[in-house]
Amino acid sequence: MRNIILSMFAAAAALSLYTVAHAQDKTLTVYTYESFLSDWGPGPKVKEAFEKTCACNVKFVGVADGVALLTRLKLEGQDTDADLALGLDTNLVSEAKVTGLFDAHGLDLAAVKVPGSYSDDTFVPYDYGHFAVVYDTEAMKNPPKSLRELVDGDPSQKIAIEDPRTSTPGLGLLLWVKSVYGDKAPEAWAKLKNRILTVAPGWSEAYGLFTKGEVPMVFSYTTSPAYHMVEEKTERYQAASFAEGHYIQIEVAGILKGASEKELAKEFLKFMVSPAFQDIIPTTNWMMPAAKISGALPDAFNKLVQPQKTFLMGSDEVARNRQAWIDEWLTAMSMN
Amino acid sequence: MLLTRGERRRGIAWGLMSFASIALFVAIAVVALLSWDADGAQSRLFTAYTWRILRFTLWQAMLSTLLSVGLALPVALALARRPDFPCRTWIVRLLALPMGLPVLIGALGLIGIWGRQGLINGLLLTLGLDQPISIYGLSGILLAHVFFNLPLATRLLLAALERQPAEYWLLSASLGMKPLSVFRFVEWPAVKNVIPGIGALVFMLCATSFTLVLLLGGGPAATTLEVAIYQSLRFDFDPPRAVALALLQIVITGVILLGMALLPTPDDPGAASGRTSRRFDGQALSVRLWDSFAILAATVFLIMPLASILAAGLRANLWNLASSAAFLTAAWTSFSIALSAGMLTIVTALAIIAGREAVADMKKPAASARGFAAMLAGTSSLVLLVPPVVLGTGWFLVLRPLGDVGRFAPLLVAVINMLMALPFVMRVLEPAIETHRQRTARLSASLGLSGPSRLWHIDLPVLLKPLATALSFAMALSLGDLGAVALFGSNDLVTLPWLVYSRLSSYRTNDADGLALMLGIICLLLTILGTTGRRGAENG
């Protein structure tokens, strides 16, 4: 009998020791999009840099793309494991707030510098970039010079785009077309449809098709060519400058209300707007930093398209109309 | 009256139980769909988008059917006319291969051959054609549907042709009939009766096609109902739309099934390879050339994608892949789901068969009992009416309020896989058990053997083989399935097909190819195990 009691004590002691040991090893769970986590993306470096400062583990969970990330959080509701969602953009902010799943960050964000000096009590910007059509100079001699030229151009020259239902670039293109065409957007889509090789669920998929040579144009960012210039030393892939102006994307992260590691999540957001994080962004996520970096941007960034005009819709307007515009898009795109 | 009363009562109870659980499982899903925000669903039902999807679903299914059956006919005629064609047995076996291949893997092989970077487009480009053929959209879907259904249609047509008595061929030769007359008076009458049934079957398969359209659709213009249901849940999280589409899907499959029930069912192709009659017609050079062309073209069409899977898969670092944590976890998940699904299928099938047996054993079964037996048979095919994506959607809505759906996901996937395998497993087990009973029932009754001792001494030794066959068949189906897992797949639930799909969609194609090869081989081995065992059971 004594033996049993003793061994139970031992087990209890071991268990509590185990819990203590574990408590020191806190884990921050971050939901983000797929390309953030790829071997060449910012994920691995960010994890390493933050873990040095926090005595914790960073666990990244990848979802196809930014809109899918929000859908996933809606699906999981209050029970989500996520402490932090990284990879929504300003277009989705209002819709994300309406879910009631996010908590205000309560941080001072003077360090953040993004076009239009965007600031929000719940979401913190970590990078930005202008959307653009990126083309392969070897497959295309006369790239479109405006959105209208893209829509009206030769349908045999194809483009890979992203699905606005899953992807923030996809949604960006939808809003860009809406900004330029207004009520005539469905007609524009019906026409553009003939140029679309495939509608990929996420940016990685579309860009993968492009670099594999399956398609001469892809919907991406003005900053994408920098990757090829820096990493591959080639100017083969270029962004097309559009006369109407470019739609901008400001990517943000936010803390979940149900986060089990709320303090840690706040620490992460602070870290996110510090040079330690921002230095990683330009040459891994290939976007513009949202705060000061310690050095200068690589030369390649000076050779990129500099949009003359920037479109950005209010997040409330997007939240009000997203469903209707997606329905409109589906209807136009499903025309045979 | 060979069963004791207790046995009969137990049989009925088993049957009732399996019926009740399947019906409940399906009914809960359907009721959940029906009761979910009906107003929203109604407004979603009558949108231009919904109707376009419906139209495209039916349109591509019709084209796929016409192409598959239309192209299968010359191949089947040629194969029937040439019993001595070199490697004919192997060609006929090849026809069985696509059925056992997970759809996802087949699609990968097709992309390898017909994709922009594939063999065919490379060839066309060197020939000076500057517009590559696109595998995305309608053309890709049709191509893939023909790849999977042409062999099926060919086997069924061939079986019908080979059932014609040998005397017919002898007679037509001695009458000096030209090929056209042979076709008109001997061959056509043989295939005429089965073509509508085959057509309906292929139409059904194409109308409910999920994986191929998901992979090759390339946009909202080429979306079937099944894919649209999946997208409206996974992409939009728009349950009303999912519900509207799911209900539409049930109506469509219901109509097709009704049509199929009115048509004569084509015979099981299992027996196709065995009998061949000596043929005296078609000796003219032109006919010989035509037949060779038809057979070779079909063979090349089927072999190329398979070879491409093999070649691409071998290029990947298989050893690294096989020892990677991602593969091992996915393999373990897949295996446990497949094993549970397989066991569940066997138990359910046995319960259904026990129920039907008990009714059949009655001296004068009441109408209600006979109805019960028929209903049991129908239950096993319920999944055809309510497709996996619809079931998944319904259960998703039921479980969502209870918390994280991911926790229930493995169980749900296993049960849905079970329902998918049930119609096939029934076709293996029921005849086997029936034959076995006819042989041994009187003997065991006279020996007074019943219960466990009968099971152990009489049933198990004989039925072990068909049981193993059914299990391997069900497991192969579950291992290769993407449809059920697609709705629930997440970082916590990764099966092998889901892993292949996610690698593929992040364009780590090299990994995907390697994984595909491994998964394809496992599934084919299981299916081959299944079919050979089945032939043994039928002959033995």
GROMACS .gro file of N, CA and C in nm, chain A residues 208-310:
model
  309
  208GLY      N    1   0.421   3.035  -5.872
  208GLY     CA    2   0.489   2.911  -5.910
  208GLY      C    3   0.465   2.879  -6.057
  209LEU      N    4   0.340   2.893  -6.100
  209LEU     CA    5   0.306   2.869  -6.241
  209LEU      C    6   0.387   2.961  -6.332
  210PHE      N    7   0.400   3.086  -6.288
  210PHE     CA    8   0.468   3.187  -6.366
  210PHE      C    9   0.617   3.154  -6.380
  211THR      N   10   0.682   3.126  -6.268
  211THR     CA   11   0.827   3.101  -6.276
  211THR      C   12   0.856   2.968  -6.346
  212LYS      N   13   0.758   2.878  -6.350
  212LYS     CA   14   0.779   2.753  -6.423
  212LYS      C   15   0.758   2.770  -6.572
  213GLY      N   16   0.719   2.889  -6.614
  213GLY     CA   17   0.703   2.915  -6.757
  213GLY      C   18   0.569   2.870  -6.812
  214GLU      N   19   0.472   2.839  -6.724
  214GLU     CA   20   0.342   2.796  -6.772
  214GLU      C   21   0.261   2.915  -6.825
  215VAL      N   22   0.297   3.035  -6.782
  215VAL     CA   23   0.216   3.151  -6.815
  215VAL      C   24   0.309   3.275  -6.818
  216PRO      N   25   0.290   3.367  -6.916
  216PRO     CA   26   0.382   3.480  -6.928
  216PRO      C   27   0.356   3.596  -6.832
  217MET      N   28   0.237   3.602  -6.769
  217MET     CA   29   0.209   3.712  -6.676
  217MET      C   30   0.147   3.656  -6.549
  218VAL      N   31   0.172   3.725  -6.438
  218VAL     CA   32   0.112   3.684  -6.312
  218VAL      C   33   0.075   3.809  -6.234
  219PHE      N   34  -0.030   3.798  -6.152
  219PHE     CA   35  -0.066   3.911  -6.069
  219PHE      C   36   0.012   3.904  -5.940
  220SER      N   37   0.100   4.005  -5.918
  220SER     CA   38   0.188   4.002  -5.802
  220SER      C   39   0.212   4.145  -5.754
  221TYR      N   40   0.338   4.179  -5.726
  221TYR     CA   41   0.370   4.310  -5.669
  221TYR      C   42   0.478   4.380  -5.751
  222THR      N   43   0.486   4.512  -5.740
  222THR     CA   44   0.593   4.586  -5.808
  222THR      C   45   0.729   4.541  -5.753
  223THR      N   46   0.729   4.489  -5.630
  223THR     CA   47   0.856   4.450  -5.566
  223THR      C   48   0.904   4.312  -5.608
  224SER      N   49   0.818   4.232  -5.672
  224SER     CA   50   0.858   4.095  -5.706
  224SER      C   51   0.985   4.088  -5.791
  225PRO      N   52   1.002   4.179  -5.891
  225PRO     CA   53   1.124   4.168  -5.972
  225PRO      C   54   1.252   4.180  -5.889
  226ALA      N   55   1.245   4.249  -5.775
  226ALA     CA   56   1.364   4.262  -5.691
  226ALA      C   57   1.417   4.125  -5.651
  227TYR      N   58   1.326   4.033  -5.624
  227TYR     CA   59   1.369   3.898  -5.587
  227TYR      C   60   1.458   3.839  -5.696
  228HIS      N   61   1.412   3.850  -5.820
  228HIS     CA   62   1.489   3.789  -5.930
  228HIS      C   63   1.620   3.863  -5.951
  229MET      N   64   1.620   3.996  -5.929
  229MET     CA   65   1.743   4.072  -5.947
  229MET      C   66   1.845   4.038  -5.839
  230VAL      N   67   1.796   4.028  -5.714
  230VAL     CA   68   1.890   4.004  -5.605
  230VAL      C   69   1.932   3.857  -5.600
  231GLU      N   70   1.835   3.769  -5.602
  231GLU     CA   71   1.865   3.628  -5.579
  231GLU      C   72   1.912   3.557  -5.705
  232GLU      N   73   1.860   3.596  -5.819
  232GLU     CA   74   1.892   3.524  -5.942
  232GLU      C   75   1.974   3.608  -6.038
  233LYS      N   76   2.003   3.729  -5.999
  233LYS     CA   77   2.085   3.820  -6.082
  233LYS      C   78   2.030   3.831  -6.225
  234THR      N   79   1.898   3.839  -6.237
  234THR     CA   80   1.841   3.851  -6.370
  234THR      C   81   1.733   3.959  -6.373
  235GLU      N   82   1.724   4.027  -6.485
  235GLU     CA   83   1.619   4.129  -6.500
  235GLU      C   84   1.510   4.079  -6.593
  236ARG      N   85   1.505   3.945  -6.608
  236ARG     CA   86   1.410   3.884  -6.700
  236ARG      C   87   1.264   3.913  -6.661
  237TYR      N   88   1.237   3.916  -6.532
  237TYR     CA   89   1.099   3.935  -6.488
  237TYR      C   90   1.078   4.080  -6.445
  238GLN      N   91   0.980   4.146  -6.503
  238GLN     CA   92   0.957   4.287  -6.475
  238GLN      C   93   0.811   4.313  -6.440
  239ALA      N   94   0.791   4.417  -6.361
  239ALA     CA   95   0.654   4.458  -6.331
  239ALA      C   96   0.610   4.560  -6.435
  240ALA      N   97   0.484   4.553  -6.478
  240ALA     CA   98   0.432   4.648  -6.576
  240ALA      C   99   0.377   4.769  -6.501
  241SER      N  100   0.419   4.888  -6.542
  241SER     CA  101   0.367   5.009  -6.479
  241SER      C  102   0.233   5.044  -6.543
  242PHE      N  103   0.131   5.061  -6.462
  242PHE     CA  104  -0.003   5.088  -6.517
  242PHE      C  105  -0.038   5.236  -6.505
  243ALA      N  106  -0.088   5.291  -6.617
  243ALA     CA  107  -0.114   5.435  -6.626
  243ALA      C  108  -0.216   5.483  -6.523
  244GLU      N  109  -0.317   5.399  -6.493
  244GLU     CA  110  -0.422   5.444  -6.401
  244GLU      C  111  -0.371   5.460  -6.258
  245GLY      N  112  -0.258   5.395  -6.228
  245GLY     CA  113  -0.211   5.389  -6.090
  245GLY      C  114  -0.222   5.246  -6.039
  246HIS      N  115  -0.165   5.222  -5.921
  246HIS     CA  116  -0.162   5.086  -5.866
  246HIS      C  117  -0.235   5.079  -5.734
  247TYR      N  118  -0.298   4.967  -5.709
  247TYR     CA  119  -0.364   4.944  -5.580
  247TYR      C  120  -0.257   4.902  -5.480
  248ILE      N  121  -0.268   4.953  -5.359
  248ILE     CA  122  -0.165   4.922  -5.259
  248ILE      C  123  -0.216   4.819  -5.160
  249GLN      N  124  -0.125   4.740  -5.110
  249GLN     CA  125  -0.162   4.647  -5.004
  249GLN      C  126  -0.076   4.674  -4.882
  250ILE      N  127  -0.142   4.694  -4.769
  250ILE     CA  128  -0.070   4.706  -4.643
  250ILE      C  129  -0.104   4.582  -4.562
  251GLU      N  130  -0.002   4.503  -4.534
  251GLU     CA  131  -0.027   4.378  -4.463
  251GLU      C  132  -0.018   4.401  -4.313
  252VAL      N  133  -0.111   4.336  -4.241
  252VAL     CA  134  -0.120   4.361  -4.097
  252VAL      C  135  -0.127   4.231  -4.017
  253ALA      N  136  -0.100   4.248  -3.887
  253ALA     CA  137  -0.114   4.135  -3.795
  253ALA      C  138  -0.196   4.180  -3.676
  254GLY      N  139  -0.266   4.086  -3.613
  254GLY     CA  140  -0.349   4.121  -3.498
  254GLY      C  141  -0.355   4.009  -3.396
  255ILE      N  142  -0.387   4.047  -3.272
  255ILE     CA  143  -0.393   3.949  -3.162
  255ILE      C  144  -0.535   3.893  -3.150
  256LEU      N  145  -0.545   3.762  -3.130
  256LEU     CA  146  -0.675   3.699  -3.113
  256LEU      C  147  -0.724   3.719  -2.969
  257LYS      N  148  -0.853   3.739  -2.955
  257LYS     CA  149  -0.912   3.760  -2.823
  257LYS      C  150  -0.889   3.638  -2.733
  258GLY      N  151  -0.899   3.521  -2.794
  258GLY     CA  152  -0.884   3.399  -2.715
  258GLY      C  153  -0.740   3.354  -2.700
  259ALA      N  154  -0.646   3.439  -2.730
  259ALA     CA  155  -0.505   3.398  -2.726
  259ALA      C  156  -0.465   3.352  -2.587
  260SER      N  157  -0.393   3.241  -2.581
  260SER     CA  158  -0.348   3.194  -2.450
  260SER      C  159  -0.219   3.264  -2.409
  261GLU      N  160  -0.151   3.322  -2.506
  261GLU     CA  161  -0.025   3.391  -2.476
  261GLU      C  162  -0.035   3.537  -2.520
  262LYS      N  163  -0.125   3.609  -2.457
  262LYS     CA  164  -0.152   3.744  -2.505
  262LYS      C  165  -0.032   3.837  -2.490
  263GLU      N  166   0.036   3.825  -2.375
  263GLU     CA  167   0.151   3.913  -2.352
  263GLU      C  168   0.261   3.886  -2.454
  264LEU      N  169   0.282   3.757  -2.478
  264LEU     CA  170   0.383   3.716  -2.575
  264LEU      C  171   0.347   3.770  -2.714
  265ALA      N  172   0.217   3.764  -2.746
  265ALA     CA  173   0.172   3.814  -2.876
  265ALA      C  174   0.200   3.963  -2.889
  266LYS      N  175   0.179   4.036  -2.778
  266LYS     CA  176   0.209   4.180  -2.779
  266LYS      C  177   0.357   4.204  -2.802
  267GLU      N  178   0.438   4.120  -2.732
  267GLU     CA  179   0.583   4.131  -2.750
  267GLU      C  180   0.618   4.111  -2.896
  268PHE      N  181   0.551   4.015  -2.957
  268PHE     CA  182   0.579   3.986  -3.098
  268PHE      C  183   0.546   4.107  -3.185
  269LEU      N  184   0.432   4.171  -3.158
  269LEU     CA  185   0.393   4.287  -3.239
  269LEU      C  186   0.495   4.400  -3.224
  270LYS      N  187   0.546   4.418  -3.101
  270LYS     CA  188   0.649   4.520  -3.080
  270LYS      C  189   0.773   4.485  -3.160
  271PHE      N  190   0.810   4.357  -3.151
  271PHE     CA  191   0.926   4.308  -3.225
  271PHE      C  192   0.905   4.326  -3.375
  272MET      N  193   0.781   4.310  -3.416
  272MET     CA  194   0.749   4.313  -3.558
  272MET      C  195   0.777   4.450  -3.621
  273VAL      N  196   0.763   4.559  -3.544
  273VAL     CA  197   0.788   4.691  -3.601
  273VAL      C  198   0.929   4.741  -3.566
  274SER      N  199   1.010   4.650  -3.509
  274SER     CA  200   1.149   4.686  -3.478
  274SER      C  201   1.238   4.646  -3.596
  275PRO      N  202   1.358   4.705  -3.605
  275PRO     CA  203   1.447   4.671  -3.718
  275PRO      C  204   1.478   4.521  -3.727
  276ALA      N  205   1.482   4.452  -3.612
  276ALA     CA  206   1.516   4.309  -3.615
  276ALA      C  207   1.423   4.232  -3.709
  277PHE      N  208   1.295   4.269  -3.708
  277PHE     CA  209   1.197   4.203  -3.795
  277PHE      C  210   1.197   4.271  -3.932
  278GLN      N  211   1.195   4.402  -3.931
  278GLN     CA  212   1.180   4.477  -4.056
  278GLN      C  213   1.297   4.453  -4.152
  279ASP      N  214   1.419   4.431  -4.096
  279ASP     CA  215   1.534   4.403  -4.182
  279ASP      C  216   1.512   4.278  -4.266
  280ILE      N  217   1.436   4.185  -4.212
  280ILE     CA  218   1.416   4.056  -4.280
  280ILE      C  219   1.321   4.071  -4.398
  281ILE      N  220   1.223   4.162  -4.385
  281ILE     CA  221   1.112   4.170  -4.479
  281ILE      C  222   1.152   4.194  -4.627
  282PRO      N  223   1.232   4.300  -4.655
  282PRO     CA  224   1.251   4.332  -4.797
  282PRO      C  225   1.308   4.218  -4.880
  283THR      N  226   1.402   4.143  -4.824
  283THR     CA  227   1.468   4.040  -4.905
  283THR      C  228   1.417   3.899  -4.878
  284THR      N  229   1.307   3.886  -4.804
  284THR     CA  230   1.248   3.753  -4.789
  284THR      C  231   1.101   3.756  -4.830
  285ASN      N  232   1.027   3.854  -4.780
  285ASN     CA  233   0.887   3.864  -4.821
  285ASN      C  234   0.877   3.948  -4.948
  286TRP      N  235   0.988   4.016  -4.984
  286TRP     CA  236   0.994   4.099  -5.103
  286TRP      C  237   0.882   4.201  -5.106
  287MET      N  238   0.869   4.272  -4.992
  287MET     CA  239   0.773   4.381  -4.978
  287MET      C  240   0.849   4.498  -4.917
  288MET      N  241   0.784   4.616  -4.915
  288MET     CA  242   0.849   4.732  -4.855
  288MET      C  243   0.832   4.726  -4.703
  289PRO      N  244   0.936   4.760  -4.628
  289PRO     CA  245   0.925   4.756  -4.481
  289PRO      C  246   0.826   4.861  -4.432
  290ALA      N  247   0.760   4.832  -4.321
  290ALA     CA  248   0.659   4.924  -4.267
  290ALA      C  249   0.717   5.010  -4.157
  291ALA      N  250   0.844   4.993  -4.126
  291ALA     CA  251   0.911   5.076  -4.025
  291ALA      C  252   1.059   5.081  -4.060
  292LYS      N  253   1.134   5.152  -3.976
  292LYS     CA  254   1.276   5.172  -4.006
  292LYS      C  255   1.353   5.039  -4.014
  293ILE      N  256   1.442   5.031  -4.111
  293ILE     CA  257   1.535   4.919  -4.113
  293ILE      C  258   1.675   4.972  -4.082
  294SER      N  259   1.765   4.882  -4.039
  294SER     CA  260   1.895   4.931  -3.992
  294SER      C  261   1.986   4.974  -4.107
  295GLY      N  262   1.977   4.910  -4.221
  295GLY     CA  263   2.061   4.949  -4.334
  295GLY      C  264   1.980   5.019  -4.442
  296ALA      N  265   2.029   5.010  -4.564
  296ALA     CA  266   1.953   5.064  -4.677
  296ALA      C  267   1.895   4.946  -4.755
  297LEU      N  268   1.792   4.976  -4.834
  297LEU     CA  269   1.734   4.871  -4.919
  297LEU      C  270   1.835   4.834  -5.027
  298PRO      N  271   1.835   4.709  -5.073
  298PRO     CA  272   1.924   4.671  -5.183
  298PRO      C  273   1.899   4.759  -5.306
  299ASP      N  274   2.001   4.774  -5.388
  299ASP     CA  275   1.992   4.857  -5.508
  299ASP      C  276   1.873   4.824  -5.597
  300ALA      N  277   1.846   4.695  -5.604
  300ALA     CA  278   1.739   4.649  -5.694
  300ALA      C  279   1.609   4.725  -5.668
  301PHE      N  280   1.586   4.763  -5.541
  301PHE     CA  281   1.461   4.831  -5.508
  301PHE      C  282   1.451   4.969  -5.574
  302ASN      N  283   1.565   5.027  -5.615
  302ASN     CA  284   1.561   5.156  -5.684
  302ASN      C  285   1.519   5.142  -5.829
  303LYS      N  286   1.531   5.019  -5.881
  303LYS     CA  287   1.499   4.999  -6.022
  303LYS      C  288   1.353   4.960  -6.041
  304LEU      N  289   1.278   4.954  -5.933
  304LEU     CA  290   1.140   4.904  -5.945
  304LEU      C  291   1.046   5.012  -5.994
  305VAL      N  292   0.931   4.967  -6.044
  305VAL     CA  293   0.826   5.060  -6.086
  305VAL      C  294   0.780   5.142  -5.966
  306GLN      N  295   0.776   5.275  -5.980
  306GLN     CA  296   0.727   5.361  -5.873
  306GLN      C  297   0.590   5.416  -5.914
  307PRO      N  298   0.483   5.363  -5.855
  307PRO     CA  299   0.349   5.406  -5.899
  307PRO      C  300   0.328   5.555  -5.877
  308GLN      N  301   0.265   5.620  -5.977
  308GLN     CA  302   0.239   5.763  -5.966
  308GLN      C  303   0.115   5.790  -5.882
  309LYS      N  304   0.021   5.696  -5.892
  309LYS     CA  305  -0.103   5.715  -5.818
  309LYS      C  306  -0.131   5.586  -5.740
  310THR      N  307  -0.188   5.599  -5.623
  310THR     CA  308  -0.215   5.482  -5.540
  310THR      C  309  -0.364   5.471  -5.511
   0.00000   0.00000   0.00000
